[in-house]
């Protein structure tokens, strides 16, 4: 039910985590997880925390607003889409952590391109 409602856009307030400064308001059609990145006024921020507000309507609680607490960050230059979310690095590598925060255990600082430890993930390990 929430996914259908998100297509219209979820009102989202963005705050700097350090001093609670309000950076702006957005209409998001996705639910950013901690570690993902958002852009506000042409600046990139990493999401540290997400808080929800619900309203009781038509006999059920519905997500009505969200607050994101962020810090300034550079957007990772290597990202790949894996199982419906963005992760750092090349998700086809066996050693990729499939995380928004950590690239891999072998070479966490990256880059993935030209990594000597790259090993292609087989289809049966694509969990």
Protein backbone atom coordinates (compact mmCIF):
# COMPACT_ATOMS: atom_id res chain seq x y z
CA UNK A 1 0.00 0.00 0.00
CA UNK A 2 2.84 2.41 0.83
CA UNK A 3 4.51 1.82 -2.55
CA UNK A 4 1.41 2.95 -4.44
CA UNK A 5 1.19 6.07 -2.33
CA UNK A 6 4.87 6.91 -2.84
CA UNK A 7 4.34 7.43 -6.57
CA UNK A 8 2.61 10.69 -5.64
CA UNK A 9 5.65 11.74 -3.56
CA UNK A 10 6.26 11.57 0.16
CA UNK A 11 6.79 14.93 1.91
CA UNK A 12 10.32 14.75 3.34
CA UNK A 13 12.19 17.26 5.49
CA UNK A 14 15.98 17.14 5.39
CA UNK A 15 18.05 18.19 8.41
CA UNK A 16 21.77 18.36 9.06
CA UNK A 17 22.44 15.77 11.77
CA UNK A 18 25.16 17.84 13.43
CA UNK A 19 23.10 20.89 14.38
CA UNK A 20 19.52 20.07 13.30
CA UNK A 21 19.62 22.82 10.62
CA UNK A 22 16.73 22.47 8.15
CA UNK A 23 18.18 22.09 4.64
CA UNK A 24 14.95 21.87 2.71
CA UNK A 25 11.86 19.87 1.85
CA UNK A 26 11.54 17.26 -0.88
CA UNK A 27 8.86 15.06 -2.42
CA UNK A 28 10.41 11.60 -2.62
CA UNK A 29 9.05 8.60 -4.52
CA UNK A 30 11.45 6.21 -2.75
CA UNK A 31 12.44 5.40 0.84
CA UNK A 32 16.13 6.23 1.33
CA UNK A 33 17.98 3.94 3.71
CA UNK A 34 20.83 5.09 5.95
CA UNK A 35 23.93 5.18 3.77
CA UNK A 36 22.12 6.26 0.62
CA UNK A 37 22.58 9.71 -0.86
CA UNK A 38 20.16 12.56 -1.50
CA UNK A 39 20.64 15.87 -3.27
CA UNK A 40 19.35 19.10 -1.77
CA UNK A 41 20.05 22.45 -3.44
CA UNK A 42 22.74 20.93 -5.71
CA UNK A 43 24.68 19.43 -2.76
CA UNK A 44 25.01 15.74 -1.97
CA UNK A 45 24.32 14.37 1.51
CA UNK A 46 24.61 10.90 3.04
CA UNK A 47 21.54 9.76 4.99
CA UNK A 48 22.41 8.90 8.60
CA UNK A 49 18.95 8.48 10.07
CA UNK A 50 15.36 8.34 8.87
CA UNK A 51 12.27 9.08 10.96
CA UNK A 52 8.65 8.46 9.98
CA UNK A 53 5.36 10.14 10.79
CA UNK A 54 2.09 8.28 10.34
CA UNK A 55 -1.55 9.38 10.16
CA UNK A 56 -4.55 7.27 11.01
CA UNK A 57 -6.93 7.43 8.03
CA UNK A 58 -9.64 5.10 6.77
CA UNK A 59 -9.03 2.60 9.54
CA UNK A 60 -5.27 2.24 9.06
CA UNK A 61 -2.03 4.02 9.81
CA UNK A 62 -0.37 5.42 6.71
CA UNK A 63 3.08 6.89 6.22
CA UNK A 64 2.46 10.62 5.86
CA UNK A 65 5.85 12.31 6.23
CA UNK A 66 9.51 11.50 6.66
CA UNK A 67 12.50 13.31 8.13
CA UNK A 68 16.06 12.60 7.03
CA UNK A 69 19.10 13.46 9.12
CA UNK A 70 22.13 13.81 6.88
CA UNK A 71 25.74 14.90 6.63
CA UNK A 72 27.59 16.40 3.67
CA UNK A 73 29.26 13.74 1.54
CA UNK A 74 30.73 13.12 -1.88
CA UNK A 75 28.64 10.82 -4.02
CA UNK A 76 30.47 7.54 -4.63
CA UNK A 77 31.76 7.45 -8.18
CA UNK A 78 31.28 3.68 -8.47
CA UNK A 79 27.75 2.47 -7.85
CA UNK A 80 25.64 -0.34 -9.19
CA UNK A 81 21.99 -1.24 -8.87
CA UNK A 82 21.49 -4.52 -6.99
CA UNK A 83 18.13 -6.02 -5.95
CA UNK A 84 16.26 -2.72 -6.04
CA UNK A 85 18.86 -0.46 -4.40
CA UNK A 86 22.14 1.30 -5.14
CA UNK A 87 25.30 -0.19 -3.64
CA UNK A 88 28.92 0.99 -3.70
CA UNK A 89 31.17 -0.71 -6.25
CA UNK A 90 30.64 -3.47 -8.77
CA UNK A 91 27.84 -5.74 -7.54
CA UNK A 92 28.86 -8.48 -9.98
CA UNK A 93 32.03 -9.15 -7.92
CA UNK A 94 31.96 -12.05 -5.47
CA UNK A 95 33.54 -9.90 -2.74
CA UNK A 96 31.18 -6.90 -3.05
CA UNK A 97 29.40 -6.22 0.27
CA UNK A 98 26.15 -5.12 -1.44
CA UNK A 99 26.01 -2.17 0.93
CA UNK A 100 25.48 1.58 0.67
CA UNK A 101 28.26 2.05 3.25
CA UNK A 102 30.98 -0.51 2.45
CA UNK A 103 32.39 -1.54 -0.93
CA UNK A 104 34.03 -4.90 -0.11
CA UNK A 105 36.25 -6.71 2.41
CA UNK A 106 39.19 -7.16 0.04
CA UNK A 107 39.60 -3.59 -1.26
CA UNK A 108 37.17 -1.34 0.67
CA UNK A 109 38.64 1.98 -0.47
CA UNK A 110 38.27 1.00 -4.14
CA UNK A 111 38.20 1.48 -7.00
CA UNK A 112 36.68 -1.69 -8.41
CA UNK A 113 37.97 -1.04 -11.93
CA UNK A 114 41.23 -2.95 -12.36
CA UNK A 115 41.05 -4.67 -8.96
CA UNK A 116 43.32 -7.75 -8.91
CA UNK A 117 40.93 -9.55 -6.53
CA UNK A 118 37.87 -9.26 -8.81
CA UNK A 119 36.02 -12.53 -9.12
CA UNK A 120 32.75 -12.76 -11.03
CA UNK A 121 29.77 -13.81 -8.93
CA UNK A 122 28.14 -16.96 -10.23
CA UNK A 123 24.33 -16.89 -10.74
CA UNK A 124 23.71 -19.32 -7.84
CA UNK A 125 25.55 -17.00 -5.39
CA UNK A 126 23.45 -14.00 -6.42
CA UNK A 127 21.59 -13.93 -3.09
